[in-house]
């Protein structure tokens, strides 16, 4: 090709000036080879690169400083960037050069591992510029850019880079000239238009606005490759400031961009732009106080991305949507979105999601606001988000103090929020803080100060309306109060804050406008807000009016909780938190009612009881769920009538297991102190064995030490169910005086296991000795094999006994094999491997199960040669296990591990681990294995704090009994 028409001629001339050993140009390749490479890559090669490879299939230039890859070595850098092809390397080892196709050609530039930094639009220009940089030893960025501009003066990418460099140097005039040249050469370069607009903004707002609009109209998604020159998300905020609030033209620009120029989202740059545009469109509606339209915009744009590649979450869009849905009372929908964000890979996103969740819980008067806020504040929040978190914390603290707390000092969170709001210069957050300061002043009785604070809330519309309600509360003239409330109702309706509107309507009811109660109740019911519905009923003196509604909602929540606790996909146990918060809010609402509420619940329980009895084996039956929900609501009521109804159910013979467990849970967890007195009276007066046993069991779960004398009497004589319940309860209560009473029960086969566990909890070892002797004597009259108890709670001294008994046929041998797994000694592994090949399938399966329990390795039940497989595994891994320690699931089983197992997904594992933990340490800290998720978290944290304080004194071997090492 003639030099005048050959784009590679200049660089080839440059390379020709050196000796042959400086540059190595490989032999030519064939067109068919290049066709095959293109098919493999899935993209066509740029013409200039292809032309070079036709002449030279790769090159090593400047003694290896720059290496152009051969055709066979061309590759995409990673699966997330298939659009990029790496074609050269050097001069540093981590320098890689890539090319990507665009709508107008190709971009060549440096690949940094995640994105391409484009520099040239042709291979020839890139190779010539890079060769000159190496030839002239240009090392600083400015000098290299100058060479590239000399070589490739008509490249818009380079003039954009020059303009940005001049801006960094403070040369605005030079930057404008460079940027104008960039947009003239490449009108599609959105970042060049954006930079030009930013540079012109101080001198010509009109021309700047035009440049910004061109940048917006040049923006298309998906971006062509990671690192493609695109507008920055700040473009939308800047343009927004140049249009009047709520401007229809600005809305039209955004709508066109989102619906006409977005076809997919493949890379983070595109996701950020899409989110910024969506939020800008939502803000257009918010400037018109149309929260519902803003919410609809975000829902539509979020749902539109469902089928787009590489988009799993849109955190900024989702958090804004959550804020809108929270304000609109769509709390369940908001929490559905937060569920995904609370598991986000970015800890900062998780913290912001926790903050949003705490705000929802605060508005709904649900529990665990402080716990959720602690999780949020532990994350890397921005100063703005931290201020918001502190304001939520302060509002929760102020509400608790105003409801009867004696401490009227300003919460530390509020002091810090005031400081941060001042630091940010944020008048809206200052207004929210002033609202809370006014609430505190009113609680102290300083009404003038309260008024001053409330009158300073104008900077935030919501805070100003809330202050209006409070000013109405202080008005001495009913007409003045009514005017304040009516103004607040209208304001809330206008800005679409229905929950606030409903609370303000209840103020109008107190002023004599009873017609407002039904509207308020409707709003609260639509939002599922238990506290609001109860308040609407109470204000018209009909607290029982919505009991059926509470019950229906609670039944559905009880079902959701069961599904989460049992981890029905896609739920996990942590998903029980939401229905538990909702249930507790309904309990609190019911607890504020009088006897009429209790009568309504009692009637519902009586109505459901026959259906419950016919739903045996159907735990999710609607009748069962309603019965469980009614029990839970009743358990939260503090009145004597509620205790009476629950005691009536105690003596009823409920056959449905789910309902019976729910009743026991309600008896065990109810805060009703009258119920405690009733249970104490029941164990003294009841004679029917089943009811008496249930009362004893409930007192044991409650750890009521006052019941111990009567329980000792019941443990000594009577029917087996009553004695078993009393013995178990005494162990849980920790009554050491009961040891002598319990010991004789070891000789009663149906009581031996319960007696042994109770004795262990009380610090008495003889229960294990008894079961060890029973195992040695091959006793068959016990209700369960003693091997499990000896293995779980005995020490390594029982290893030989278990090994010996494991040789026997029958239940004793199977129990001993199970005990070897629970014992945790790796010295049992050879025997268990031997038993894997036993001719008895039951013994072989038990041995494999024991090995799995010890090692955590899963075996294939279809494996025809389990002994050989386990033997090979043990030869490979056995040396890694210390025979002097206790093991379970391949991990050392010490006190720390038992505390960790309190978080296991299986309720049975949680319950047995708690017993092992209490017996190992002798401590009596509580743990509710089937209780609320957050209650379990709090219990586990308490055990962790105890271990941090006392763990240094405990043996690491794992075989412990009340803190002492078992030999």
PDB file of N, CA and C in Angstrom, residues 499-538:
ATOM      1  N   UNK A 499     -51.034   8.742  56.803  1.00  0.00           N
ATOM      2  CA  UNK A 499     -50.965   8.309  58.205  1.00  0.00           C
ATOM      3  C   UNK A 499     -51.020   9.529  59.121  1.00  0.00           C
ATOM      4  N   UNK A 500     -50.244  10.558  58.799  1.00  0.00           N
ATOM      5  CA  UNK A 500     -50.291  11.790  59.593  1.00  0.00           C
ATOM      6  C   UNK A 500     -51.688  12.407  59.522  1.00  0.00           C
ATOM      7  N   UNK A 501     -52.289  12.349  58.344  1.00  0.00           N
ATOM      8  CA  UNK A 501     -53.634  12.899  58.192  1.00  0.00           C
ATOM      9  C   UNK A 501     -54.625  12.188  59.107  1.00  0.00           C
ATOM     10  N   UNK A 502     -54.525  10.861  59.188  1.00  0.00           N
ATOM     11  CA  UNK A 502     -55.463  10.108  60.021  1.00  0.00           C
ATOM     12  C   UNK A 502     -55.295  10.463  61.493  1.00  0.00           C
ATOM     13  N   UNK A 503     -54.058  10.606  61.950  1.00  0.00           N
ATOM     14  CA  UNK A 503     -53.855  10.996  63.359  1.00  0.00           C
ATOM     15  C   UNK A 503     -54.448  12.383  63.616  1.00  0.00           C
ATOM     16  N   UNK A 504     -54.290  13.295  62.660  1.00  0.00           N
ATOM     17  CA  UNK A 504     -54.864  14.632  62.833  1.00  0.00           C
ATOM     18  C   UNK A 504     -56.392  14.572  62.843  1.00  0.00           C
ATOM     19  N   UNK A 505     -56.970  13.677  62.064  1.00  0.00           N
ATOM     20  CA  UNK A 505     -58.431  13.528  62.063  1.00  0.00           C
ATOM     21  C   UNK A 505     -58.939  13.067  63.439  1.00  0.00           C
ATOM     22  N   UNK A 506     -58.171  12.255  64.110  1.00  0.00           N
ATOM     23  CA  UNK A 506     -58.593  11.835  65.455  1.00  0.00           C
ATOM     24  C   UNK A 506     -58.625  13.025  66.410  1.00  0.00           C
ATOM     25  N   UNK A 507     -57.757  14.009  66.180  1.00  0.00           N
ATOM     26  CA  UNK A 507     -57.825  15.226  66.989  1.00  0.00           C
ATOM     27  C   UNK A 507     -59.156  15.941  66.742  1.00  0.00           C
ATOM     28  N   UNK A 508     -59.635  15.927  65.494  1.00  0.00           N
ATOM     29  CA  UNK A 508     -60.920  16.553  65.191  1.00  0.00           C
ATOM     30  C   UNK A 508     -62.064  15.820  65.889  1.00  0.00           C
ATOM     31  N   UNK A 509     -61.946  14.505  66.030  1.00  0.00           N
ATOM     32  CA  UNK A 509     -62.977  13.748  66.754  1.00  0.00           C
ATOM     33  C   UNK A 509     -63.046  14.219  68.200  1.00  0.00           C
ATOM     34  N   UNK A 510     -61.886  14.440  68.796  1.00  0.00           N
ATOM     35  CA  UNK A 510     -61.884  14.907  70.186  1.00  0.00           C
ATOM     36  C   UNK A 510     -62.499  16.297  70.311  1.00  0.00           C
ATOM     37  N   UNK A 511     -62.490  17.041  69.208  1.00  0.00           N
ATOM     38  CA  UNK A 511     -63.121  18.362  69.218  1.00  0.00           C
ATOM     39  C   UNK A 511     -64.619  18.286  68.921  1.00  0.00           C
ATOM     40  N   UNK A 512     -65.135  17.076  68.777  1.00  0.00           N
ATOM     41  CA  UNK A 512     -66.573  16.916  68.599  1.00  0.00           C
ATOM     42  C   UNK A 512     -67.015  16.494  67.218  1.00  0.00           C
ATOM     43  N   UNK A 513     -66.087  16.358  66.256  1.00  0.00           N
ATOM     44  CA  UNK A 513     -66.466  15.964  64.903  1.00  0.00           C
ATOM     45  C   UNK A 513     -66.308  14.450  64.771  1.00  0.00           C
ATOM     46  N   UNK A 514     -67.331  13.697  65.244  1.00  0.00           N
ATOM     47  CA  UNK A 514     -67.247  12.235  65.281  1.00  0.00           C
ATOM     48  C   UNK A 514     -67.170  11.621  63.900  1.00  0.00           C
ATOM     49  N   UNK A 515     -67.578  12.345  62.869  1.00  0.00           N
ATOM     50  CA  UNK A 515     -67.569  11.787  61.516  1.00  0.00           C
ATOM     51  C   UNK A 515     -66.161  11.489  61.018  1.00  0.00           C
ATOM     52  N   UNK A 516     -65.156  12.118  61.647  1.00  0.00           N
ATOM     53  CA  UNK A 516     -63.776  11.922  61.204  1.00  0.00           C
ATOM     54  C   UNK A 516     -63.224  10.562  61.618  1.00  0.00           C
ATOM     55  N   UNK A 517     -63.839   9.918  62.612  1.00  0.00           N
ATOM     56  CA  UNK A 517     -63.294   8.671  63.144  1.00  0.00           C
ATOM     57  C   UNK A 517     -63.267   7.583  62.076  1.00  0.00           C
ATOM     58  N   UNK A 518     -64.354   7.485  61.296  1.00  0.00           N
ATOM     59  CA  UNK A 518     -64.413   6.412  60.303  1.00  0.00           C
ATOM     60  C   UNK A 518     -63.374   6.607  59.205  1.00  0.00           C
ATOM     61  N   UNK A 519     -63.154   7.871  58.768  1.00  0.00           N
ATOM     62  CA  UNK A 519     -62.125   8.128  57.760  1.00  0.00           C
ATOM     63  C   UNK A 519     -60.742   7.771  58.301  1.00  0.00           C
ATOM     64  N   UNK A 520     -60.498   8.148  59.547  1.00  0.00           N
ATOM     65  CA  UNK A 520     -59.202   7.817  60.148  1.00  0.00           C
ATOM     66  C   UNK A 520     -59.029   6.309  60.246  1.00  0.00           C
ATOM     67  N   UNK A 521     -60.072   5.604  60.690  1.00  0.00           N
ATOM     68  CA  UNK A 521     -59.985   4.150  60.815  1.00  0.00           C
ATOM     69  C   UNK A 521     -59.721   3.497  59.456  1.00  0.00           C
ATOM     70  N   UNK A 522     -60.381   4.002  58.421  1.00  0.00           N
ATOM     71  CA  UNK A 522     -60.176   3.444  57.082  1.00  0.00           C
ATOM     72  C   UNK A 522     -58.720   3.605  56.637  1.00  0.00           C
ATOM     73  N   UNK A 523     -58.158   4.791  56.859  1.00  0.00           N
ATOM     74  CA  UNK A 523     -56.755   5.026  56.474  1.00  0.00           C
ATOM     75  C   UNK A 523     -55.829   4.090  57.243  1.00  0.00           C
ATOM     76  N   UNK A 524     -56.072   3.965  58.553  1.00  0.00           N
ATOM     77  CA  UNK A 524     -55.216   3.111  59.368  1.00  0.00           C
ATOM     78  C   UNK A 524     -55.339   1.648  58.940  1.00  0.00           C
ATOM     79  N   UNK A 525     -56.551   1.218  58.633  1.00  0.00           N
ATOM     80  CA  UNK A 525     -56.721  -0.178  58.207  1.00  0.00           C
ATOM     81  C   UNK A 525     -56.043  -0.433  56.876  1.00  0.00           C
ATOM     82  N   UNK A 526     -56.153   0.525  55.945  1.00  0.00           N
ATOM     83  CA  UNK A 526     -55.487   0.362  54.659  1.00  0.00           C
ATOM     84  C   UNK A 526     -53.977   0.209  54.840  1.00  0.00           C
ATOM     85  N   UNK A 527     -53.443   0.901  55.829  1.00  0.00           N
ATOM     86  CA  UNK A 527     -52.005   0.814  56.106  1.00  0.00           C
ATOM     87  C   UNK A 527     -51.649  -0.339  57.020  1.00  0.00           C
ATOM     88  N   UNK A 528     -52.664  -1.050  57.552  1.00  0.00           N
ATOM     89  CA  UNK A 528     -52.397  -2.135  58.491  1.00  0.00           C
ATOM     90  C   UNK A 528     -51.805  -1.641  59.795  1.00  0.00           C
ATOM     91  N   UNK A 529     -52.147  -0.409  60.189  1.00  0.00           N
ATOM     92  CA  UNK A 529     -51.528   0.224  61.363  1.00  0.00           C
ATOM     93  C   UNK A 529     -52.360  -0.086  62.606  1.00  0.00           C
ATOM     94  N   UNK A 530     -51.913  -1.061  63.384  1.00  0.00           N
ATOM     95  CA  UNK A 530     -52.682  -1.530  64.530  1.00  0.00           C
ATOM     96  C   UNK A 530     -52.897  -0.433  65.556  1.00  0.00           C
ATOM     97  N   UNK A 531     -51.858   0.346  65.856  1.00  0.00           N
ATOM     98  CA  UNK A 531     -51.977   1.388  66.876  1.00  0.00           C
ATOM     99  C   UNK A 531     -53.008   2.432  66.466  1.00  0.00           C
ATOM    100  N   UNK A 532     -53.024   2.785  65.186  1.00  0.00           N
ATOM    101  CA  UNK A 532     -53.979   3.775  64.712  1.00  0.00           C
ATOM    102  C   UNK A 532     -55.407   3.280  64.775  1.00  0.00           C
ATOM    103  N   UNK A 533     -55.635   2.026  64.372  1.00  0.00           N
ATOM    104  CA  UNK A 533     -56.987   1.467  64.426  1.00  0.00           C
ATOM    105  C   UNK A 533     -57.478   1.431  65.862  1.00  0.00           C
ATOM    106  N   UNK A 534     -56.625   1.007  66.787  1.00  0.00           N
ATOM    107  CA  UNK A 534     -57.026   0.965  68.193  1.00  0.00           C
ATOM    108  C   UNK A 534     -57.340   2.367  68.714  1.00  0.00           C
ATOM    109  N   UNK A 535     -56.546   3.361  68.299  1.00  0.00           N
ATOM    110  CA  UNK A 535     -56.809   4.728  68.746  1.00  0.00           C
ATOM    111  C   UNK A 535     -58.132   5.243  68.184  1.00  0.00           C
ATOM    112  N   UNK A 536     -58.431   4.898  66.907  1.00  0.00           N
ATOM    113  CA  UNK A 536     -59.699   5.325  66.310  1.00  0.00           C
ATOM    114  C   UNK A 536     -60.881   4.685  67.013  1.00  0.00           C
ATOM    115  N   UNK A 537     -60.732   3.452  67.463  1.00  0.00           N
ATOM    116  CA  UNK A 537     -61.804   2.783  68.209  1.00  0.00           C
ATOM    117  C   UNK A 537     -61.953   3.383  69.603  1.00  0.00           C
ATOM    118  N   UNK A 538     -60.812   3.683  70.222  1.00  0.00           N
ATOM    119  CA  UNK A 538     -60.864   4.192  71.595  1.00  0.00           C
ATOM    120  C   UNK A 538     -61.469   5.581  71.656  1.00  0.00           C
TER     121      UNK A 538
END
